[in-house]
Every structure is written in structure tokens, then in C-alpha cells.
PDB file of C-alpha atoms in Angstrom:
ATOM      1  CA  UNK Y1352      40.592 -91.583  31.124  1.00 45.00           C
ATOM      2  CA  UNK Y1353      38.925 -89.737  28.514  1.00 45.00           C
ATOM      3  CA  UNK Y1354      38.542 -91.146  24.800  1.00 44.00           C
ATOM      4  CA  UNK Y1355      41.162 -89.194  23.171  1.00 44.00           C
ATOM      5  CA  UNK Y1356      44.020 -89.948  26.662  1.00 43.00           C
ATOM      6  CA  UNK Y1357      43.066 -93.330  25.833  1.00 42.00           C
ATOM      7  CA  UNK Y1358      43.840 -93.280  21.903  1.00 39.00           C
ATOM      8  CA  UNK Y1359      47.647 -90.969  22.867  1.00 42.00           C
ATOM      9  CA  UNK Y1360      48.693 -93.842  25.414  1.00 43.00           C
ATOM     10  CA  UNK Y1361      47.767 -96.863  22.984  1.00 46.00           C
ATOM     11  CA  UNK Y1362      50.080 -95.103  20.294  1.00 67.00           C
ATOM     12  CA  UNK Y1363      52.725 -94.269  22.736  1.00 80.00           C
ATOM     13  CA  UNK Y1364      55.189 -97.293  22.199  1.00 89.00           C
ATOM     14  CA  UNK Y1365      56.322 -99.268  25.744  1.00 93.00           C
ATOM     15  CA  UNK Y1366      59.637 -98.146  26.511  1.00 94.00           C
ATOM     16  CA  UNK Y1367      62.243 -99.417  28.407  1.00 96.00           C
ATOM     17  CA  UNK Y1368      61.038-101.794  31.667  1.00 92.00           C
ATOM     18  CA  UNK Y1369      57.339-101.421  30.276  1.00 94.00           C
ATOM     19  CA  UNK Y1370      57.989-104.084  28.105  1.00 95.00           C
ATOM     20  CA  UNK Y1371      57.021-106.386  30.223  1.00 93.00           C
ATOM     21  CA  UNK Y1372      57.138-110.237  27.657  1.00 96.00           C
ATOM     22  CA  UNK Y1373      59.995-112.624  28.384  1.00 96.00           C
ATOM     23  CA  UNK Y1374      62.064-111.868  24.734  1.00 97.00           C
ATOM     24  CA  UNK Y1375      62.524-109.801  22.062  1.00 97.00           C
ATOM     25  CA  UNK Y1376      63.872-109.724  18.274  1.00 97.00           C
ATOM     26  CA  UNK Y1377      66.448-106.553  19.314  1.00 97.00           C
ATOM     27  CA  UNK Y1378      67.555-104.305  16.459  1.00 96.00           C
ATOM     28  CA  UNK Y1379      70.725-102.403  17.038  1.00 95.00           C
ATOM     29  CA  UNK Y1380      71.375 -98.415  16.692  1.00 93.00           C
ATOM     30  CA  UNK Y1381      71.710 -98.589  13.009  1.00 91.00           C
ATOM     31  CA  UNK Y1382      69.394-101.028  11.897  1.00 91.00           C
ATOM     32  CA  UNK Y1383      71.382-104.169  12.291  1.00 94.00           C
ATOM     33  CA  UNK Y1384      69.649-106.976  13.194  1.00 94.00           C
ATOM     34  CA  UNK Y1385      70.765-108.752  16.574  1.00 94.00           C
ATOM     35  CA  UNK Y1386      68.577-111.382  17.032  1.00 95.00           C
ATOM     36  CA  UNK Y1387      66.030-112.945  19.849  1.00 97.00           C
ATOM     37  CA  UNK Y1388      66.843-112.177  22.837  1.00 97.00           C
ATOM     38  CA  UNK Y1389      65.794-112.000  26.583  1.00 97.00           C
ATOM     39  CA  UNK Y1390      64.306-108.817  27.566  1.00 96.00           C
ATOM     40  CA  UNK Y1391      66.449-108.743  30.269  1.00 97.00           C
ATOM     41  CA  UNK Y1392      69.791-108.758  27.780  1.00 96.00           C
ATOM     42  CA  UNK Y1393      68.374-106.100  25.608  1.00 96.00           C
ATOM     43  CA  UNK Y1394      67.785-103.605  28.486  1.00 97.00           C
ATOM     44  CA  UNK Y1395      71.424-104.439  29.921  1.00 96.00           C
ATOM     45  CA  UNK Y1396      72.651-103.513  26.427  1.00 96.00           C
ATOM     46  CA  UNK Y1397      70.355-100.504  25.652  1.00 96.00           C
ATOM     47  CA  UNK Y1398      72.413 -99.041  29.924  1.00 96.00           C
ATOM     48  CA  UNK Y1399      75.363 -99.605  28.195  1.00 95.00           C
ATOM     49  CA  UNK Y1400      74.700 -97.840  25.490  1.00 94.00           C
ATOM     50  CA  UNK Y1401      73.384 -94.887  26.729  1.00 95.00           C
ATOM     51  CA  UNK Y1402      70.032 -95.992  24.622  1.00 97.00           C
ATOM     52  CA  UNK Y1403      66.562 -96.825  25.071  1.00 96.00           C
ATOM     53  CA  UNK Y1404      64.918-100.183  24.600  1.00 97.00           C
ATOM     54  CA  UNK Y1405      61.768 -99.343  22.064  1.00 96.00           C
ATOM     55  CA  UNK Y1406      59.004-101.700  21.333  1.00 96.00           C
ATOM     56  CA  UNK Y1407      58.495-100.738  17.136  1.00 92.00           C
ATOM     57  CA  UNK Y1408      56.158-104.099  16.184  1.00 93.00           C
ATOM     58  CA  UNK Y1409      54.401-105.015  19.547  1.00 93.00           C
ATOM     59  CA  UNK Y1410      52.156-107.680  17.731  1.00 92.00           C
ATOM     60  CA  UNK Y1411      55.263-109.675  16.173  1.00 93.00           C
ATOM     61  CA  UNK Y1412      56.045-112.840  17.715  1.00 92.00           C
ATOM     62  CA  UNK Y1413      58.385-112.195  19.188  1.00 95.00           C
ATOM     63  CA  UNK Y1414      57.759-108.269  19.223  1.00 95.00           C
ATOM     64  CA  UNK Y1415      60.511-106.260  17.938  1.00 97.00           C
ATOM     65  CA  UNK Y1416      62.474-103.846  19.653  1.00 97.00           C
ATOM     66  CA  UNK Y1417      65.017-101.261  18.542  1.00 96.00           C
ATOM     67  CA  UNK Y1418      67.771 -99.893  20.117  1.00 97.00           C
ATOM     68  CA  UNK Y1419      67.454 -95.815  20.062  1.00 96.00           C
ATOM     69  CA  UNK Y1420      67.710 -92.575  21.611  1.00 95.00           C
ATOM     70  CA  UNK Y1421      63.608 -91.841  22.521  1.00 93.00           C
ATOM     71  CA  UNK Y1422      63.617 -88.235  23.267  1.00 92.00           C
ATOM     72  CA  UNK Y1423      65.618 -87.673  20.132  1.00 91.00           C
ATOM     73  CA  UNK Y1424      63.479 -89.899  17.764  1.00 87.00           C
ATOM     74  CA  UNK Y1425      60.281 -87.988  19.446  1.00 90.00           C
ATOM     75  CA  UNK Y1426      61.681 -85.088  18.509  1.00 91.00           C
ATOM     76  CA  UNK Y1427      62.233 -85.716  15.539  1.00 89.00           C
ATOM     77  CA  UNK Y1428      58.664 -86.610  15.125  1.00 86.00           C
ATOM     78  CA  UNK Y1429      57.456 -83.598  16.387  1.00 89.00           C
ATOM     79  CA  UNK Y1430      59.458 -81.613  14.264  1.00 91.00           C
ATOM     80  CA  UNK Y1431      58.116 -83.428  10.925  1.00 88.00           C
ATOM     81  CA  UNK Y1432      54.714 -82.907  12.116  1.00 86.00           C
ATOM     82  CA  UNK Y1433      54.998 -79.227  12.287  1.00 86.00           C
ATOM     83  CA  UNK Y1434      56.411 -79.159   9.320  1.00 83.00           C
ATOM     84  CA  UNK Y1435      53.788 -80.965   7.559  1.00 79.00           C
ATOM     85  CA  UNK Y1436      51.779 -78.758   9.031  1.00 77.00           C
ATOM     86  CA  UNK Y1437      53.599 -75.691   7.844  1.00 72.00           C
ATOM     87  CA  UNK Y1438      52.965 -76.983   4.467  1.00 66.00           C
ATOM     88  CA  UNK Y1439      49.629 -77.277   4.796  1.00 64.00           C
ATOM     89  CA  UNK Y1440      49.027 -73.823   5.464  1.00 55.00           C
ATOM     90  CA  UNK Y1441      51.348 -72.344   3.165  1.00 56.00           C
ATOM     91  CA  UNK Y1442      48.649 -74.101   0.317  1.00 56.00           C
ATOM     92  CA  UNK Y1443      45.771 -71.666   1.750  1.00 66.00           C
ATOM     93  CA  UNK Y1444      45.229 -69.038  -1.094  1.00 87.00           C
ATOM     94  CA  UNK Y1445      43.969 -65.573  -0.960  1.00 94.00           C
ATOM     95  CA  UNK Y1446      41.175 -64.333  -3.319  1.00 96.00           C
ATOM     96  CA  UNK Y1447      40.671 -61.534  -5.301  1.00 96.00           C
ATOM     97  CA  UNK Y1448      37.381 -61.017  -8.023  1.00 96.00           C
ATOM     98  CA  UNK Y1449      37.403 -58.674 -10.754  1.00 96.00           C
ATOM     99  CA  UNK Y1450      35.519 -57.643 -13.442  1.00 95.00           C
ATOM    100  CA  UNK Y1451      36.588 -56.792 -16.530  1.00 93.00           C
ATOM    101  CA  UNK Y1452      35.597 -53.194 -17.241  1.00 91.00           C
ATOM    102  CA  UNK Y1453      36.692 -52.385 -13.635  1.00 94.00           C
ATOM    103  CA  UNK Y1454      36.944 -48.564 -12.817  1.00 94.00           C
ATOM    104  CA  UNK Y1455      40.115 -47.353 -11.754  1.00 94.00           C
ATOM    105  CA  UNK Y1456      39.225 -46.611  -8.261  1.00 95.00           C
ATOM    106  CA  UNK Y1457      38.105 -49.995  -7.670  1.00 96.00           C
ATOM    107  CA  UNK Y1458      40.794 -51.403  -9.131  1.00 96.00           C
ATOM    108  CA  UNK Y1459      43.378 -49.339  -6.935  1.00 96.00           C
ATOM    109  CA  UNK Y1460      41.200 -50.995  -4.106  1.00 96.00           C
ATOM    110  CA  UNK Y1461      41.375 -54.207  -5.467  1.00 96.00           C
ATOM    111  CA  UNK Y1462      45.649 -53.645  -5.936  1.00 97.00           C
ATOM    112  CA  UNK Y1463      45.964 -52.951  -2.836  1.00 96.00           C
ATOM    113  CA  UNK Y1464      43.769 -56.313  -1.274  1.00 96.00           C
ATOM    114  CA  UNK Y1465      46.237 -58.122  -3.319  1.00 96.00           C
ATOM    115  CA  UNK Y1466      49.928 -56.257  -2.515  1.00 96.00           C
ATOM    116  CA  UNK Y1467      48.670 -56.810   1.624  1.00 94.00           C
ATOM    117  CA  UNK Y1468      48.129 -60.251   0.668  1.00 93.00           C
ATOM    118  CA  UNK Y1469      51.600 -60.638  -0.780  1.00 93.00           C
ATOM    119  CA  UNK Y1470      52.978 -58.990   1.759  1.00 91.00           C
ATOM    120  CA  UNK Y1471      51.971 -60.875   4.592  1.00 88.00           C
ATOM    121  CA  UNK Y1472      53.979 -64.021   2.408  1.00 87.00           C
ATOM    122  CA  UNK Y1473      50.152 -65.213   0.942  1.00 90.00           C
ATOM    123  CA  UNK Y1474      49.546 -66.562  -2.235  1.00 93.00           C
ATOM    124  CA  UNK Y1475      46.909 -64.767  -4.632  1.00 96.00           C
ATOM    125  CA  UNK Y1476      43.935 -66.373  -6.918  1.00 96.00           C
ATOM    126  CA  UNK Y1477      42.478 -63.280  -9.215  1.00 97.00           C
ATOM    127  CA  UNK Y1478      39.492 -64.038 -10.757  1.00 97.00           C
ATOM    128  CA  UNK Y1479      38.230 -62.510 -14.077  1.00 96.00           C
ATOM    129  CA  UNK Y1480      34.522 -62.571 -14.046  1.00 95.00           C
ATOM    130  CA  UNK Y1481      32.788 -62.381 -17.538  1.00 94.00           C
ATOM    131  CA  UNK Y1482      29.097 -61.666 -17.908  1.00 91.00           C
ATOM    132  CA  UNK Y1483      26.745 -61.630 -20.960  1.00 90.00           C
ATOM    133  CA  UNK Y1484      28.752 -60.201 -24.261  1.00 89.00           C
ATOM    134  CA  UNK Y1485      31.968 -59.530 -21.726  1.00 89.00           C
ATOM    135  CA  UNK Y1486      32.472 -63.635 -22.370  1.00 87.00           C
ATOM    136  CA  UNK Y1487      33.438 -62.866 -26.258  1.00 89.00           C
ATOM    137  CA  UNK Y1488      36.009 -60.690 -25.304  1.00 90.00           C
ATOM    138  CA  UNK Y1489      38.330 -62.550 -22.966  1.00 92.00           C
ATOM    139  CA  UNK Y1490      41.621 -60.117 -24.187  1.00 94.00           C
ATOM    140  CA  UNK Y1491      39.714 -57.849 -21.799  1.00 93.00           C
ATOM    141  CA  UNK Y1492      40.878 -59.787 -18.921  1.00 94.00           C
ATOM    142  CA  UNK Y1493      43.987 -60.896 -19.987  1.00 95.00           C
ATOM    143  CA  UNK Y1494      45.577 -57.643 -20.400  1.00 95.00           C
ATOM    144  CA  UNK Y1495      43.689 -56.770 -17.224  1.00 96.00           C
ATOM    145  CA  UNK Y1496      45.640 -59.420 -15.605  1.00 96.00           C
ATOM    146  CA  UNK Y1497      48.638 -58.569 -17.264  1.00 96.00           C
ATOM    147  CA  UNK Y1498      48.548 -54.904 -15.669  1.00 96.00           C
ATOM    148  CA  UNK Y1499      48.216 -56.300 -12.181  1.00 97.00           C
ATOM    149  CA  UNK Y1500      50.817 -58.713 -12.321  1.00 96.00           C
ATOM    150  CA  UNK Y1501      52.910 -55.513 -13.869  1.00 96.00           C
ATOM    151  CA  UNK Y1502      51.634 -53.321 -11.201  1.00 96.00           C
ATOM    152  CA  UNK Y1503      52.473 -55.684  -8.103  1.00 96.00           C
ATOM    153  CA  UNK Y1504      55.764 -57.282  -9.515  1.00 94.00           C
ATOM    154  CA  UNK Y1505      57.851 -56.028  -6.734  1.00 93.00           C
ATOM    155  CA  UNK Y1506      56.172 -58.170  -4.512  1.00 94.00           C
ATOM    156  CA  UNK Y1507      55.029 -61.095  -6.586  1.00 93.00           C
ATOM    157  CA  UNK Y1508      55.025 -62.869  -9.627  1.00 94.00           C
ATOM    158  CA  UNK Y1509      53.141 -65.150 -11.447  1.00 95.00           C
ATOM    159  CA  UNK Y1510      52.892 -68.829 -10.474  1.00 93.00           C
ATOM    160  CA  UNK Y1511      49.698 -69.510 -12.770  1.00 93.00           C
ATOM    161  CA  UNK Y1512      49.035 -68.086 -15.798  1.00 94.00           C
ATOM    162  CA  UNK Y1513      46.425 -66.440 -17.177  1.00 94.00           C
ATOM    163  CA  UNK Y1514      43.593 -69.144 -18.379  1.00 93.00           C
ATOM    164  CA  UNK Y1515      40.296 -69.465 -18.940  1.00 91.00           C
ATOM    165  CA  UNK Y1516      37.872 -71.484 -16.547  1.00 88.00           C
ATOM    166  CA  UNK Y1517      34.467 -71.350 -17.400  1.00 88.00           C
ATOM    167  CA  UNK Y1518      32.849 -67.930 -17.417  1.00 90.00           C
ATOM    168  CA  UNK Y1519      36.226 -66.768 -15.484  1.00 94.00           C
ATOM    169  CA  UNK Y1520      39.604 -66.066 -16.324  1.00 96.00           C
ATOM    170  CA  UNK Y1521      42.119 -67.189 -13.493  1.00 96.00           C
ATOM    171  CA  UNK Y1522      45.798 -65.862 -12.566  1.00 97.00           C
ATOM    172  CA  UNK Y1523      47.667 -67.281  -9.488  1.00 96.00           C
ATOM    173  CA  UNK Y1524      50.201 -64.897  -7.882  1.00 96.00           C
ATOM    174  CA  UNK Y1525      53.352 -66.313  -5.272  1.00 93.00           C
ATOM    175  CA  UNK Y1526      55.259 -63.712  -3.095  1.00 92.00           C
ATOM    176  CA  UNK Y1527      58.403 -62.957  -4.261  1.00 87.00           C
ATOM    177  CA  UNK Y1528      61.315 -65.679  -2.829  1.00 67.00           C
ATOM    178  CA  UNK Y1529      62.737 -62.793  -0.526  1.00 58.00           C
ATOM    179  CA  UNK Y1530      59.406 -62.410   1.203  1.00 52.00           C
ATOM    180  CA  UNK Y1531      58.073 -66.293   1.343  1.00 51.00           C
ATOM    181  CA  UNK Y1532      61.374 -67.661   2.451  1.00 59.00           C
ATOM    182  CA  UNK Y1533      62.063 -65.182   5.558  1.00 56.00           C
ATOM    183  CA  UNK Y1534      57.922 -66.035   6.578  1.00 60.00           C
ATOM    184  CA  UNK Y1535      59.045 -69.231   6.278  1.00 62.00           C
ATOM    185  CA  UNK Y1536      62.247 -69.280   8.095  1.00 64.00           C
ATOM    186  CA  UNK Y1537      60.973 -67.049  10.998  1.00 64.00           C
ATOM    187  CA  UNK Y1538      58.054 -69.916  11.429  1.00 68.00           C
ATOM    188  CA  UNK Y1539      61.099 -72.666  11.544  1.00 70.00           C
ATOM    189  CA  UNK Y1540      62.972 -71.029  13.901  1.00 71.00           C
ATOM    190  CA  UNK Y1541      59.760 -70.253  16.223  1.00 72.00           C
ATOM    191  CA  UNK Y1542      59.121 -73.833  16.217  1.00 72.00           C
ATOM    192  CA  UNK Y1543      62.664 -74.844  15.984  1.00 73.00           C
ATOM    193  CA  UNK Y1544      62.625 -72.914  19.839  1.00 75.00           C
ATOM    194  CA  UNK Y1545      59.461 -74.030  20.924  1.00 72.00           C
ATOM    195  CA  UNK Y1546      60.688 -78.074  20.268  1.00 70.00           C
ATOM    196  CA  UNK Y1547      64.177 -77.324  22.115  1.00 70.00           C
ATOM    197  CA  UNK Y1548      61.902 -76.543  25.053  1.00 71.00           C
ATOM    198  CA  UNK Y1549      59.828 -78.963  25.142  1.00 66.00           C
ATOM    199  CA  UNK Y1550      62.846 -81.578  25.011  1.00 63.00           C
ATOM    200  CA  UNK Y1551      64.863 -79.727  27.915  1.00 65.00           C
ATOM    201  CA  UNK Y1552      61.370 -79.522  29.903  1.00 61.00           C
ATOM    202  CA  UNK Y1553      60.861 -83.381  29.466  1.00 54.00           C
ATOM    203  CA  UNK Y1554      64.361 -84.049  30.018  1.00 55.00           C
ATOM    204  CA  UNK Y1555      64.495 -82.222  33.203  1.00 54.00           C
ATOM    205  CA  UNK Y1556      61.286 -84.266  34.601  1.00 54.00           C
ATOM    206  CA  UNK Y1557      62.322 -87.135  33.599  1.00 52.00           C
ATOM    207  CA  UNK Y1558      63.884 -89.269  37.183  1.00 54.00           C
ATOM    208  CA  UNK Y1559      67.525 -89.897  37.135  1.00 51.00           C
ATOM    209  CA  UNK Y1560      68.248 -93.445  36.286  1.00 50.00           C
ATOM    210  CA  UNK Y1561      70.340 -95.590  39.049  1.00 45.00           C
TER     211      UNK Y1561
END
């Protein structure tokens, strides 16, 4: 069993007739607290129920066990996990460096870079970059920022606004709601599917109880 098998079956809580010690402090369905029982008592009452018999504080004495539907609560889980996860990547942000005397044909480049980036649902950092005398005259890059967010504003708007940081001058730009939400919603559904699966696959393998 490799390192990493071996760290997935330690977290994996005993289930059921795994939980192989003589008693248990059982928590009902909701929460309630039903006191110490035999093992034996708390799976009879978890078959009745339709439930599972989880071990949730193994190193109690005695451990703890909770009544609960497993392959729902896993689910459940999984499903905040990718979420978290979702979040994290929606944080990465795209950037874009200017300067402040930029010629138009860069600057058309430069647009575009940042209307693809918005497109695709990304966030936008757009840095100013002053050098030598350009530093005294930060309106430069203001209203240089102000034109872009002007030029793009059907498919962003501004989330930061223009300020100076160091030499630069920085402006954040969000997709627009429309844009960021139906990204969004077509990645919840995806995984939304791709869960469901996984659930009917385990339920499917799992052996039919007598």
C-alpha cells in the first residue's frame, strides 16, 4: 500500500460492522444525543432506519458514532470540495502592462489581450508602468485607464480602481455578471453531473445488504 492509499484509508471513517469495539456514545439523525450503547444496538437501529452507523470521534472513550446517510454525507463533501476549489480558481487574475505614452496600435493589441480575457469569464490586472519624468505625471495613466475601462465596458467593469503602487498605476477589471455567472453555472452543473455519477456508480457496486 503506497504512502498516499495509506493516508485516504486512515481518513476514511469505519462504517457500519467495521467498528469493531464493544460500545458506542450513538448520536441520532439530527444531532440528538442517545447515549452509550452496545455496538450491536446501534447497528440494529441504524437497519431500521435505513441509516448508516458512522464512527465521527474514534479516539473518544467511548468513540462516538452518528447515525447518517454515508453516501449522501460523502457527497456532500465532495461537492464542497469542488466548490472550494472553484473558488480558488476564479481568484487567478489575468495581466496586462502598459505604458503610458502607448501608441495606438499597441494599445488596440493590448485591448484586445484584455476583451479575450474578459471573455473567457477572467479577471484583469492593468498595469501602468512609469519611467524616469513619466512618474510626475501620473494623470497620464489615469485617463489611460479610464479609456480602457470605457473602451471594454461591454464586457467588464471596474472592480479596482485606479491607484498608484509604486512606480505603477494599477486597475482591476471583473467580467460583466452576465458573463461570470453563466462560466460559473456551466462549471456547477458539469460537476453537479460528474458527482451524480459517481454516487449512482458507487451505489450500484455497493453488495445488497441481507
Amino acid at each position: 500500500m503506497t504512502h498516499r492509499a495509506k493516508e485516504q484509508h486512515i481518513s476514511e471513517p469505519r462504517i457500519n460492522d467495521r467498528i469493531r469495539v464493544p460500545e458506542v456514545r450513538l448520536v441520532g439523525p439530527n444531532g440528538e444525543q442517545v447515549g452509550i450503547v452496545r455496538v450491536e444496538d446501534a447497528l440494529r437501529l441504524a437497519a431500521e432506519a435505513d441509516l448508516d452507523l458512522v464512527e465521527v470521534a474514534p479516539m473518544a472513550k467511548p468513540p462516538v458514532a452518528k447515525l447518517m446517510d454515508f453516501g449522501k454525507y460523502k457527497y456532500e463533501a465532495a461537492m464542497k470540495a469542488r466548490e472550494a476549489r472553484k473558488n480558488q480558481v476564479n481568484t487567478v487574475i489575468k495581466e496586462i502592462k502598459l505604458r503610458p505614452k502607448i501608441d495606438s496600435h499597441d494599445y488596440g493589441t493590448k485591448k484586445g489581450h484584455v476583451e479575450r480575457f474578459l471573455g473567457a469569464g477572467d479577471k484583469v490586472k492593468v498595469t501602468i508602468m512609469f519611467r524616469g519624468r513619466e512618474q510626475s505625471r501620473p494623470e497620464l495613466g489615469f485617463r489611460l485607464l479610464q479609456r480602457l475601462a470605457e473602451d471594454v465596458v461591454e464586457l467588464g467593469t471596474v472592480e479596482s480602481a485606479p491607484k498608484q503602487d509604486g512606480r505603477n498605476m494599477v486597475m482591476v477589471l471583473g467580467p460583466t455578471k452576465k458573463k461570470s455567472e453563466a462560466r460559473a453555472e456551466a462549471r456547477r452543473k458539469k460537476d453537479d453531473e460528474a458527482a451524480a455519477k459517481a454516487a449512482e456508480s458507487k451505489d450500484s457496486d455497493a453488495p445488497a445488504e441481507s
